[in-house]
CSV table of C-alpha atoms in Angstrom, one decimal:
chain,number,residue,atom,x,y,z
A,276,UNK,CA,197.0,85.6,20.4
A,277,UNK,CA,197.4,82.8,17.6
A,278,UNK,CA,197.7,84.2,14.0
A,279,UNK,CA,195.5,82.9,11.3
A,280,UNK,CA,196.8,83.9,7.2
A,281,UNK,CA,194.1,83.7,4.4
A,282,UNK,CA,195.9,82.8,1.2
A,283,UNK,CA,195.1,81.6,-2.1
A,284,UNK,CA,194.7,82.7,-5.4
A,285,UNK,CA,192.6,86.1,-6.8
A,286,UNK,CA,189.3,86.3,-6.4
A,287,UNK,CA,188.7,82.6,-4.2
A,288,UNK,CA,186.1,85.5,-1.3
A,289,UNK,CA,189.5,85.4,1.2
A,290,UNK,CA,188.5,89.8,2.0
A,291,UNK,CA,185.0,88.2,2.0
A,292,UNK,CA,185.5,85.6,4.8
A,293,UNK,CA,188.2,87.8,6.5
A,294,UNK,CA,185.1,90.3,7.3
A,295,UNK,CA,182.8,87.7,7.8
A,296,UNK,CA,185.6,86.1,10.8
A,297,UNK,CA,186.0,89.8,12.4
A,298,UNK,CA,182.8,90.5,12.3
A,299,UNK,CA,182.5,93.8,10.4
A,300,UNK,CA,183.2,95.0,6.9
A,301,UNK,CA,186.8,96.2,7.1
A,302,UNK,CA,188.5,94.3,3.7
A,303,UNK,CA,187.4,96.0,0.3
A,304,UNK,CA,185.4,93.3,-1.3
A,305,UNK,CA,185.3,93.1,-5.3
A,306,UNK,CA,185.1,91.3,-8.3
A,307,UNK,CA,187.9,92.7,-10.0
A,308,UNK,CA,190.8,90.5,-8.9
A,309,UNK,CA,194.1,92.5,-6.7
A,310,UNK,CA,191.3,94.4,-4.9
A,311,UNK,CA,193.6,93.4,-1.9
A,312,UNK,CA,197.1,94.2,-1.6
A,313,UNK,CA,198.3,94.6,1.6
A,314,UNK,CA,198.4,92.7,4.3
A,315,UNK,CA,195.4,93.4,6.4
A,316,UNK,CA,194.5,92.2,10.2
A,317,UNK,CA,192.0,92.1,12.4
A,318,UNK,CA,190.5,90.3,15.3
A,319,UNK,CA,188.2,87.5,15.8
A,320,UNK,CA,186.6,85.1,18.3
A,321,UNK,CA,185.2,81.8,18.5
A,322,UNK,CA,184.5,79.4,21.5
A,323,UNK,CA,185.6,82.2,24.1
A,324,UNK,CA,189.3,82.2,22.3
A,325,UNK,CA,190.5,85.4,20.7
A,326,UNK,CA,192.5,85.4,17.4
A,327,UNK,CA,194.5,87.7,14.9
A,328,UNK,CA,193.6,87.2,11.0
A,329,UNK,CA,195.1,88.3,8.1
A,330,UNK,CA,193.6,88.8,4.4
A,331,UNK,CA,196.4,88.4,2.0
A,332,UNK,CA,196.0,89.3,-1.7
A,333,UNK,CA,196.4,86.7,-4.4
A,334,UNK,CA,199.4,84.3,-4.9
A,335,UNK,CA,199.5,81.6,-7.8
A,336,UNK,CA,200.9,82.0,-11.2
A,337,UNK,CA,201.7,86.0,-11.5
A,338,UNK,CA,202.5,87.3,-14.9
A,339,UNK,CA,204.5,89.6,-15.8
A,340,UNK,CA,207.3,91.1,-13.7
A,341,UNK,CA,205.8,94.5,-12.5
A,342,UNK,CA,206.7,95.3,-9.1
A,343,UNK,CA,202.9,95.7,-8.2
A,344,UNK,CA,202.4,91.7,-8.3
A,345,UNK,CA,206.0,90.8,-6.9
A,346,UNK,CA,204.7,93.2,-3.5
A,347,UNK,CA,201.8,91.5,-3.7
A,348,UNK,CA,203.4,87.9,-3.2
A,349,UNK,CA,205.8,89.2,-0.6
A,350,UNK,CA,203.0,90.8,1.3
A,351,UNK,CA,201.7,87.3,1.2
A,352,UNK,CA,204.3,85.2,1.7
A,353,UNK,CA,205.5,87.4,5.0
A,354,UNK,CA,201.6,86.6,6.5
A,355,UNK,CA,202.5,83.1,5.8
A,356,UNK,CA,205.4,82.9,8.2
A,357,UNK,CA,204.0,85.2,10.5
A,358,UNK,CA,201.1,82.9,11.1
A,359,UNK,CA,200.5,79.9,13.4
A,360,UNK,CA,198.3,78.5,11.1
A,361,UNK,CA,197.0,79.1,7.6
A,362,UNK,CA,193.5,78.5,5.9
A,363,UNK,CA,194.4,78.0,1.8
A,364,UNK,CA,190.7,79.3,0.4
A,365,UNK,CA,190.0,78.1,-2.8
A,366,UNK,CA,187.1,78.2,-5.1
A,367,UNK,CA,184.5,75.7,-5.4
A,368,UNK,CA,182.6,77.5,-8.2
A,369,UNK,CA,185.3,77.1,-10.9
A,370,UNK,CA,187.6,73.7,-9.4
A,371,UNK,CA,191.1,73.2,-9.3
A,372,UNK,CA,193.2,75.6,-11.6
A,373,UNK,CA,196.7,75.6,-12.1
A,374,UNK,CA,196.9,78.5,-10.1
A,375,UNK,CA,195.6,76.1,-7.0
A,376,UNK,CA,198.4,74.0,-8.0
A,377,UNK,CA,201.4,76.2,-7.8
A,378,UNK,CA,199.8,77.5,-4.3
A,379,UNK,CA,199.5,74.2,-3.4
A,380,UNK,CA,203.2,73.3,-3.6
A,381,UNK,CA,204.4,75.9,-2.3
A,382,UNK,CA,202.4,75.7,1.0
A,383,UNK,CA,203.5,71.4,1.2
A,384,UNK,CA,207.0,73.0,1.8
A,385,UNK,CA,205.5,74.8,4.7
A,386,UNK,CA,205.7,73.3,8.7
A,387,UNK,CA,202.5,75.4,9.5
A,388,UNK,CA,199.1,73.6,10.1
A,389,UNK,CA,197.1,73.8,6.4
A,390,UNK,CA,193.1,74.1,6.8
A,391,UNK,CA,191.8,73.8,3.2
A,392,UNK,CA,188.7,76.2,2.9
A,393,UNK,CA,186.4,75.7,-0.5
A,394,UNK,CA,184.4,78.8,-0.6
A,395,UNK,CA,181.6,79.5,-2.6
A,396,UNK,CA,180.2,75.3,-2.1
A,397,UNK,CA,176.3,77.1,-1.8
A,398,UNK,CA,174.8,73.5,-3.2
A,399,UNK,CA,175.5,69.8,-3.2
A,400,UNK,CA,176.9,69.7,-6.8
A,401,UNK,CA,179.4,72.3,-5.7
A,402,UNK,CA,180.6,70.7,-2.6
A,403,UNK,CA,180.8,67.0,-4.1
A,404,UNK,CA,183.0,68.5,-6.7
A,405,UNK,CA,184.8,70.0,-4.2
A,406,UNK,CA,185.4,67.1,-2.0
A,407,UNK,CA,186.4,65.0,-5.5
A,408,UNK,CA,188.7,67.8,-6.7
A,409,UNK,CA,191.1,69.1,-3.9
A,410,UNK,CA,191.0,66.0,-1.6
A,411,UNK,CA,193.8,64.4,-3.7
A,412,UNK,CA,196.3,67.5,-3.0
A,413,UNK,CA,197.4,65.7,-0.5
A,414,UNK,CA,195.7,67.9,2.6
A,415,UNK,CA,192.7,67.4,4.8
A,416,UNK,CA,189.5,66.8,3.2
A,417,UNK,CA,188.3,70.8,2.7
A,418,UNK,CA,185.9,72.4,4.6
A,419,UNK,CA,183.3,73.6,2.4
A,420,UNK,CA,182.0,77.1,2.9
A,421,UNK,CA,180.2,79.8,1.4
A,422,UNK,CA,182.0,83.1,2.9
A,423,UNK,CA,178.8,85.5,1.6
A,424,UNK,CA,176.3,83.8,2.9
A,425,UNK,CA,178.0,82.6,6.6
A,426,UNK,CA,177.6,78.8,5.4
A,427,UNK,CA,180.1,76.1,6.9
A,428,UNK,CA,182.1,79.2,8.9
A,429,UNK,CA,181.9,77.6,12.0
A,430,UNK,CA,183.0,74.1,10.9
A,431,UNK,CA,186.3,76.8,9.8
A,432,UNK,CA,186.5,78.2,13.1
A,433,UNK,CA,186.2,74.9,15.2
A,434,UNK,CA,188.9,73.4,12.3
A,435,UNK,CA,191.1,76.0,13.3
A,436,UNK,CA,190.6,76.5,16.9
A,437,UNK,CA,191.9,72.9,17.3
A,438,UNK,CA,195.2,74.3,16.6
A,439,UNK,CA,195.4,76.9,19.2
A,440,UNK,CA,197.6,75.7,22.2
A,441,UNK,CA,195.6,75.3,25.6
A,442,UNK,CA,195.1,78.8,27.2
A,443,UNK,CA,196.9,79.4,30.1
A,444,UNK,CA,195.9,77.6,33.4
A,445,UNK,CA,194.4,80.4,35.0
A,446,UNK,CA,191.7,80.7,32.4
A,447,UNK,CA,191.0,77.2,33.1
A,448,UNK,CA,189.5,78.1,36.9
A,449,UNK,CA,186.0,77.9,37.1
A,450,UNK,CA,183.7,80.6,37.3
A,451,UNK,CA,181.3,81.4,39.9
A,452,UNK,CA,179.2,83.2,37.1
A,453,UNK,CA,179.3,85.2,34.0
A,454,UNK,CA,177.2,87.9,33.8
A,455,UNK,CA,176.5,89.9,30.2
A,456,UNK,CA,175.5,93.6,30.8
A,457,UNK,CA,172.6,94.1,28.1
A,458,UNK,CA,170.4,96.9,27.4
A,459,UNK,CA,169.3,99.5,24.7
A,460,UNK,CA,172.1,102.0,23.8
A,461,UNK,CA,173.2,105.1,25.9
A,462,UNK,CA,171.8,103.5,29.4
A,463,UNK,CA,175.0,103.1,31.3
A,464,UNK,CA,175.7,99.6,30.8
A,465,UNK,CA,180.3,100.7,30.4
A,466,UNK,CA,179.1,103.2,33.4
A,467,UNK,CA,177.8,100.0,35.2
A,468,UNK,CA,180.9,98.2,34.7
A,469,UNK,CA,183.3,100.5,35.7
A,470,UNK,CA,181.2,101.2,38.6
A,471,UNK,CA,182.0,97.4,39.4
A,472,UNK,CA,185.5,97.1,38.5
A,473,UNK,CA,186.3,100.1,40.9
A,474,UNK,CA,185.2,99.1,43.9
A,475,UNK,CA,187.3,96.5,45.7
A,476,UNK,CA,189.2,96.4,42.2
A,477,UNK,CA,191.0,93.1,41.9
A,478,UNK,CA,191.1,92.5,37.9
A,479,UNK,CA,192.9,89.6,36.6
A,480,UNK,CA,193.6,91.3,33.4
A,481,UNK,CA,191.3,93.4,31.3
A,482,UNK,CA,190.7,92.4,27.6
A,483,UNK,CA,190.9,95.5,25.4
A,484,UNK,CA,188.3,95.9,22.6
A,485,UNK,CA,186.0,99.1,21.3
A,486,UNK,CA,182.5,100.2,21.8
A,487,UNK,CA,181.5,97.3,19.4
A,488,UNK,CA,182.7,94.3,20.8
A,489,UNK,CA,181.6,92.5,23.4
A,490,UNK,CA,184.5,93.2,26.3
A,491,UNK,CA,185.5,90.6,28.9
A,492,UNK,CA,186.4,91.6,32.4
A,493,UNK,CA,187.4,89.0,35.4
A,494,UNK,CA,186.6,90.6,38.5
A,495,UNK,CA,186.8,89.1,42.4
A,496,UNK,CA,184.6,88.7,44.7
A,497,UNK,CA,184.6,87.1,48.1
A,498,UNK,CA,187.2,84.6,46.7
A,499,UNK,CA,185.1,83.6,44.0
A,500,UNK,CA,186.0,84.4,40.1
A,501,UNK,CA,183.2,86.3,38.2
A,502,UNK,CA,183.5,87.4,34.3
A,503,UNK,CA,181.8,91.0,33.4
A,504,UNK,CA,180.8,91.2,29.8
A,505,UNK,CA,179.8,94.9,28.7
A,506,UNK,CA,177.9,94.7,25.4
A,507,UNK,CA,176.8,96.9,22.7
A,508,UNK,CA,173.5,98.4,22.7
A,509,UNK,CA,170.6,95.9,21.0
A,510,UNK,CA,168.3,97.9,19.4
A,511,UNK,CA,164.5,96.1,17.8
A,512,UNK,CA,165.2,94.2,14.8
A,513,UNK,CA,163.9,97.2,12.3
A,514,UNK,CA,165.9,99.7,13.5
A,515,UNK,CA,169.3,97.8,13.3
A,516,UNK,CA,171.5,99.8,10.9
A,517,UNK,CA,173.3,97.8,8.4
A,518,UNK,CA,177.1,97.3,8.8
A,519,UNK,CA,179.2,97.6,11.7
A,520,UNK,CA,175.7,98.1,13.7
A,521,UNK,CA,174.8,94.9,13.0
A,522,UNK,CA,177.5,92.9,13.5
A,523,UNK,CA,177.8,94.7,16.8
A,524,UNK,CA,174.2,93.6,17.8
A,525,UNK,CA,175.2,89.7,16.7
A,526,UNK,CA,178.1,90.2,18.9
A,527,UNK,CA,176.2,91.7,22.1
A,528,UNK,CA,173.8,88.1,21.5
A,529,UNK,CA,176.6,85.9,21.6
A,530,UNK,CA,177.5,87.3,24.3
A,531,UNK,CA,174.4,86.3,26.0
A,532,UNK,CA,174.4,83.4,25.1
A,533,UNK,CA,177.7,82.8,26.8
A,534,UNK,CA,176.5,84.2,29.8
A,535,UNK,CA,174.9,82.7,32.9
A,536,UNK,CA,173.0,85.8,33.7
A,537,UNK,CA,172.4,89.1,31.8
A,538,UNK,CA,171.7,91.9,33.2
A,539,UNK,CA,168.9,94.2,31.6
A,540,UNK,CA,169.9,97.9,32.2
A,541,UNK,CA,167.3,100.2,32.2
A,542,UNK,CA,167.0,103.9,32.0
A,543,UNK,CA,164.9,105.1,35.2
A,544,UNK,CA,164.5,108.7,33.5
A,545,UNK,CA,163.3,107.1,30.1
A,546,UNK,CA,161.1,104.2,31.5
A,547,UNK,CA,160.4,100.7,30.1
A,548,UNK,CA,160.7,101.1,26.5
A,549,UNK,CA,159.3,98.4,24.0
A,550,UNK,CA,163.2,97.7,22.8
A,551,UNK,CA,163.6,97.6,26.9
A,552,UNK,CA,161.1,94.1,26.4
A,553,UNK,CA,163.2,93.4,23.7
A,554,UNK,CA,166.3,93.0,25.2
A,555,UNK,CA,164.5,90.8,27.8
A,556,UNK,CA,163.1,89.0,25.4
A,557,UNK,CA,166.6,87.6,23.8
A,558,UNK,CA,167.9,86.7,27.7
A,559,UNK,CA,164.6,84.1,28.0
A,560,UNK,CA,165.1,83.0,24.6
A,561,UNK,CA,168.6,82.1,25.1
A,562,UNK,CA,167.3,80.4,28.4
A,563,UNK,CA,169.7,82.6,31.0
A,564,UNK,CA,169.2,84.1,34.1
A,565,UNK,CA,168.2,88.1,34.1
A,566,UNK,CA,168.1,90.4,36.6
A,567,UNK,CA,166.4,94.1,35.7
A,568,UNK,CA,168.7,96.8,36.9
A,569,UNK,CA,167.2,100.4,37.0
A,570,UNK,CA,169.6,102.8,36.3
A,571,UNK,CA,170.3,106.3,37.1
A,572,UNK,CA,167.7,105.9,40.2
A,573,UNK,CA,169.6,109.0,41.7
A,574,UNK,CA,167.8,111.2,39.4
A,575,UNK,CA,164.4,110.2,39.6
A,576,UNK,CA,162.2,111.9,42.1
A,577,UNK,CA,161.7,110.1,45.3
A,578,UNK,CA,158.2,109.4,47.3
A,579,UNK,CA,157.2,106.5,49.6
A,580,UNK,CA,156.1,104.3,46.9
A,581,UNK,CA,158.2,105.1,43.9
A,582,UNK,CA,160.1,101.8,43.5
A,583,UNK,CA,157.1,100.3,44.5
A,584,UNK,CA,154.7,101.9,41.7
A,585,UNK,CA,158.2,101.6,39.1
A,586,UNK,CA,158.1,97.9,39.7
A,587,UNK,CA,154.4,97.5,38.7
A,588,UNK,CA,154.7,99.6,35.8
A,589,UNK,CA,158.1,96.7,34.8
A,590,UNK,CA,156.3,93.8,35.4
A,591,UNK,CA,153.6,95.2,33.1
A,592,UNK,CA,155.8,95.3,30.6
A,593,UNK,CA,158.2,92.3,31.1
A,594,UNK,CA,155.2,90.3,32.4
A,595,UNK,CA,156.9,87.4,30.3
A,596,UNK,CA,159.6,87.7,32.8
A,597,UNK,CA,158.0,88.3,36.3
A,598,UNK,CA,160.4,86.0,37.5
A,599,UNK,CA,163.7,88.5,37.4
A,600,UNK,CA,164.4,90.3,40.6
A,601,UNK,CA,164.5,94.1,40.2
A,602,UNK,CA,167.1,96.3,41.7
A,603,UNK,CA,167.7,100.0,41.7
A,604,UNK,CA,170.9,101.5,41.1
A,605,UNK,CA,173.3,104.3,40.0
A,606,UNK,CA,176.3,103.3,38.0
A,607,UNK,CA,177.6,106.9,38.5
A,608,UNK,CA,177.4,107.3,42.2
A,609,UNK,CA,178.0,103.5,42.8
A,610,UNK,CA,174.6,103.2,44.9
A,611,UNK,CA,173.9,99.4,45.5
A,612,UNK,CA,175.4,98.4,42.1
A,613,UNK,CA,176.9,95.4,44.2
A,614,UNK,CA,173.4,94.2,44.7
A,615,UNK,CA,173.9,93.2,41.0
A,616,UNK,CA,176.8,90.9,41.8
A,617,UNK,CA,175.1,89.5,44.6
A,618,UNK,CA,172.0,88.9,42.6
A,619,UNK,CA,173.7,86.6,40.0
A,620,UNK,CA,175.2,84.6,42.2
A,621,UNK,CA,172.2,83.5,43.9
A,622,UNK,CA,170.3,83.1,40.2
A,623,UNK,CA,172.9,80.6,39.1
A,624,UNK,CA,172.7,78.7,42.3
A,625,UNK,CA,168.6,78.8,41.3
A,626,UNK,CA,170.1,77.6,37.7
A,627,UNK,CA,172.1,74.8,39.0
A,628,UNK,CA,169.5,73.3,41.7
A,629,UNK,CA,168.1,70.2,41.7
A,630,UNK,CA,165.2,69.1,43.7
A,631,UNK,CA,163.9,66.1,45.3
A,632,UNK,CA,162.4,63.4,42.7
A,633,UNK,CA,159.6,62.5,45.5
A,634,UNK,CA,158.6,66.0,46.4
A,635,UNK,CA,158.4,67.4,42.7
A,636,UNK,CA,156.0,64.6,41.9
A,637,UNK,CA,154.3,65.3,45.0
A,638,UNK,CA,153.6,68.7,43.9
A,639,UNK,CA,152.5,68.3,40.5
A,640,UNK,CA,149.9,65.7,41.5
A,641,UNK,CA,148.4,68.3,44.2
A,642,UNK,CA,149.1,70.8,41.1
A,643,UNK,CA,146.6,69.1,38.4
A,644,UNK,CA,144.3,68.0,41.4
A,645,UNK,CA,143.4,71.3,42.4
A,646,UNK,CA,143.1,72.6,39.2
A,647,UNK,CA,142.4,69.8,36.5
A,648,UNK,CA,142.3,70.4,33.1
A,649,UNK,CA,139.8,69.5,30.9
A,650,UNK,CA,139.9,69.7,27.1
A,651,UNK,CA,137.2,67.9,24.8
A,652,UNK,CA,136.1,65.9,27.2
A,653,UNK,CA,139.6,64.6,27.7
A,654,UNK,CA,141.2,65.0,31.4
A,655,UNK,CA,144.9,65.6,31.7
A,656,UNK,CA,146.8,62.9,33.2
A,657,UNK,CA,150.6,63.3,34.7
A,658,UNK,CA,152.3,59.8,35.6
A,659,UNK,CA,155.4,61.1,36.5
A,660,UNK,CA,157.3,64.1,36.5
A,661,UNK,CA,161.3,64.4,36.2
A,662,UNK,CA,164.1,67.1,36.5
A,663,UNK,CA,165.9,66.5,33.3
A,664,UNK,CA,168.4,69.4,33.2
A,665,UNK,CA,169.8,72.6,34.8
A,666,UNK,CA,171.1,75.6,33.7
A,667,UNK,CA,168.1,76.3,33.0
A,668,UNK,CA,166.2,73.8,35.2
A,669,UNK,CA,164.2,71.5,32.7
A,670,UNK,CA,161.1,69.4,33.8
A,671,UNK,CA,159.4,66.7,31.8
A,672,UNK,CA,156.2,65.7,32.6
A,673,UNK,CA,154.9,62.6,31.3
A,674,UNK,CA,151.1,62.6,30.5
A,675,UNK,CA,148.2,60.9,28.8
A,676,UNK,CA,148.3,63.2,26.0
A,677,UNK,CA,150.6,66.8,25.6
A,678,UNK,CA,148.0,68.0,22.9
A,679,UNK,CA,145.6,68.7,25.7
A,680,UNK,CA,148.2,70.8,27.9
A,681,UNK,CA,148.4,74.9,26.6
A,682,UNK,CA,149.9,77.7,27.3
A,683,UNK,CA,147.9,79.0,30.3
A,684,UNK,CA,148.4,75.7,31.9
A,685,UNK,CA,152.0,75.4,31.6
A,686,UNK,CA,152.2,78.7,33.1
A,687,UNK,CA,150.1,77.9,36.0
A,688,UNK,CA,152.7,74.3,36.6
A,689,UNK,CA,155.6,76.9,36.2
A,690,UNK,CA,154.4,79.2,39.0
A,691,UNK,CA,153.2,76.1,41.0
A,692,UNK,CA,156.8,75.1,41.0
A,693,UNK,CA,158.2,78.3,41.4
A,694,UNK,CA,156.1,79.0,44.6
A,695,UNK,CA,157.5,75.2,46.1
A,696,UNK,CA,160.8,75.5,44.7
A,697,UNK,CA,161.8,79.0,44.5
A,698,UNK,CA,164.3,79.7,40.8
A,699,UNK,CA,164.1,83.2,41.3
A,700,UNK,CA,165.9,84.6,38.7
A,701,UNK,CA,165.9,81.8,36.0
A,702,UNK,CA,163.7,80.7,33.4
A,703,UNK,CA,161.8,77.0,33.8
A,704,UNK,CA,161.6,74.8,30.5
A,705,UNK,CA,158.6,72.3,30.9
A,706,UNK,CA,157.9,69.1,28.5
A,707,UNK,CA,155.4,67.1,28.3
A,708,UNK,CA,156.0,63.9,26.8
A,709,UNK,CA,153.4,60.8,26.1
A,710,UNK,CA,153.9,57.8,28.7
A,711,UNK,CA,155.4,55.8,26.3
A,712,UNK,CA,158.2,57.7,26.0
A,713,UNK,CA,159.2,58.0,29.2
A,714,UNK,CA,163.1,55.7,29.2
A,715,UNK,CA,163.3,53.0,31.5
C-alpha cells in the first residue's frame, strides 16, 4: 500500500488528523507539545484505495541537545523517506513561524510529492490568511482543514490519492455487483460471508482487516466477479457508543454506500427489531438495492405457514421497503445462502434497466386517469414523463403544478410502475418538475 508521513512542527493537530484519516482514536492527542514521539501507523481508506499513515512528532527548530528531541527528529525524518508522499500540516491559527520555515527547507530538498495541509482554517479569516501566508513557500496552494472538526479532509484525501499509482489491472475488471452485508450486531453477517466464500471458493485475494472495518472479499460466480463486504454491526443512533464504536458504524455506512446492494441480515430467533428498520432505513436512504435475509432459519420451529406468517410480520415492519425480496437462510448450515447471490444479481439488473419512453408515458397517463388527483380544486396534470437515471432508476414527471402531488400519491405512481415494470429489489426516485422546466 502507498505510505503517507504527517510532518510538521509541535502542536500543528498532525495525531489529530492521523485518527481522524484511520478512523479511530489511536494517536494521544494533547495540548502539551512532544505528546508524540514515535513513529506511529495505521490504515486508512478513501475512494475504495487502502493506505498506510504515519503520525510523526514535531520537527522545526529543536533546542537544546537532549537526546529526547534528536530521537524525535530521526523518528521523523525516517517516516519521511519511508513514505511515498508526505502531507506538511501546519497551523492556520497562529501563521507562518520560523519553525514552518526551517521545515519547509528541509522538505524542498526532498523528491517526495508535498501536500501542504493548514489545519485548524475553522473560518474565512483563517483560511484567507492561510492561502496569503504559506502559498509563497513555494508549494501547492494548501489545502485548508480543520482536523477536529472533519472540515476540508476529503479535499486531503482526494489531494493525496492523486499520487497513488494506478491499481493493478485486475482491480480494474468490472463488477457484476457489490453487495454490503448489514445488520444489527451478533446476527451472523462474518457467518454469512464465510458461508459464501466456502462454497465453490474461488477468492481473488482476501483483504485483511478486524471486526471494525468494513472487509472486502472478491468472490466468483458463474464467470462473473462479485465483491462481499462484511460490515460492523449498526446499531440506532442513541445507542452508538462513543469511540471506536462509532467510527466503526461510519465505516459499515460507507460501506453501503459503495455498494450496489446490502443485504439486511436478520435474526429469525430475535425477530424484526426496531434497529432491524433501522438498518433498512440507511440502505433506502443511500438509494441501493436490499434484500432481507432471515438468518438462522434452521432453529426456528417449522409449520406450513411459518415463512409465510414471518414475512407478514417483515413487511409490517419494513413497510417502507415492501419492495426487497425476502429469503430464508442459515449461514451455519449453508442452507440457500446462494439465493443471496443470486438475488443481487437480478436487483442490479432491476437498478440498471431502462424502459421504453412510449410505454412509461403510456402508463402514467392510464395511472392519473384512473385515479386523478384533486387538491383545492386544482387537477393534476402529467405532460410527459422521463427515465432520467439508473442505479437507482429515477423518473421525472413533468406536471402542471408539483405542490399538488403528496406522498400518498407518489407512492401509488411508484407501485403503478412497479406492477408494469417490475424493479424488484430497488428503490424508485420520482420528480415532479413544472412544464417549464422540462429541457428541450
Amino acid at each position: 500500500m502507498p505510505i503517507v508521513a504527517l510532518v510538521g512542527r509541535p502542536n500543528v493537530g498532525k495525531s489529530t488528523l492521523f485518527n481522524r484519516l484511520i478512523g479511530e482514536h489511536r494517536a494521544v492527542v494533547h495540548e502539551q507539545p512532544g505528546t508524540t514521539r514515535d513513529r506511529l501507523y495505521g490504515t486508512a481508506e478513501w475512494r475504495t484505495r487502502e493506505f498506510t499513515v504515519i503520525d510523526t512528532g514535531g520537527i522545526g527548530l529543536d533546542t537544546g541537545e537532549g537526546d529526547l528531541l534528536a530521537d524525535v527528529r530521526l523518528q521523523a525524518e525516517e517516516a519521511m523517506r519511508e513514505a511515498d508522499i508526505i502531507v506538511w500540516v501546519v497551523d492556520a491559527s497562529v501563521g507562518l513561524t520560523a519553525a514552518d520555515h526551517e521545515v519547509a527547507d528541509q522538505l524542498r530538498s526532498s523528491s517526495k510529492p508535498v501536500i501542504l495541509a493548514a489545519n485548524k482554517a475553522e473560518n474565512l479569516r483563517r483560511q484567507q490568511d492561510a492561502v496569503a501566508e504559506f502559498s509563497p513557500l513555494g508549494f501547492e496552494e494548501p489545502v485548508l482543514i480543520s482536523a477536529l472538526h472533519g472540515e476540508g479532509t476529503g479535499d486531503l484525501l482526494d489531494a493525496i490519492v492523486v499520487w497513488f499509482p494506478k491499481p493493478p489491472a485486475e482491480e480494474e475488471t468490472p463488477l457484476a455487483v457489490s453487495i454490503a452485508i448489514v445488520g444489527r450486531p451478533n446476527v451472523g453477517k462474518s457467518s454469512l460471508v464465510n458461508a459464501l466464500v466456502g462454497t465453490r471458493r474461488t477468492i481473488v485475494r482476501d483483504e485483511p482487516g478486524t471486526t471494525r472495518d468494513a472487509i472486502d472479499t472478491p468472490i466468483a460466480r458463474d464467470g462473473q466477479s462479485i465483491l462481499l463486504i462484511d460490515t460492523a454491526g449498526i446499531r440506532r443512533r442513541g445507542r452508538i457508543l462513543p469511540g471506536v464504536e462509532k467510527f466503526s458504524v461510519l465505516r459499515a455506512v460507507r460501506a453501503i454506500e459503495r455498494a450496489d446492494v446490502a443485504v439486511l441480515l436478520i435474526d429469525a430467533t430475535e425477530g424484526v427489531l426496531a434497529q432491524d428498520a433501522h438498518v433498512a432505513g440507511y440502505v433506502e436512504e443511500a438509494a441501493k438495492g436490499l434484500i432481507v435475509a432471515v438468518n438462522k432459519w434452521d432453529l426456528v420451529e417449522k409449520h406450513p405457514k411459518a415463512q409465510e406468517e414471518y414475512t407478514l410480520a417483515l413487511r409490517r415492519e419494513l413497510k417502507f421497503a415492501s419492495w426487497a425480496p425476502v429469503v430464508y437462510v442459515s449461514a451455519k448450515t449453508g442452507q440457500r445462502v446462494e439465493r443471496t447471490i443470486a438475488q443481487a444479481l437480478a436487483i442490479q439488473a432491476e437498478r440498471t434497466r431502462r424502459v421504453p419512453t412510449p410505454r412509461l408515458n403510456d402508463v402514467v397517463r392510464k395511472a392519473v386517469e384512473a385515479h386523478p388527483l384533486t387538491e383545492r380544486g386544482r387537477a393534476l396534470k402529467i405532460y410527459y414523463t422521463a427515465q432520467t437515471g439508473t442505479a437507482p432508476p429515477r423518473f421525472t414527471l413533468f406536471c402542471n403544478d408539483p405542490r399538488l402531488v403528496h406522498f400518498s400519491y407518489v407512492r401509488y405512481l411508484e407501485n403503478t410502475l412497479r406492477a408494469q415494470f417490475g424493479f424488484e429489489g430497488t428503490p424508485l426516485r420520482l420528480e415532479f418538475r413544472p412544464r417549464n422546466d422540462r429541457q428541450g
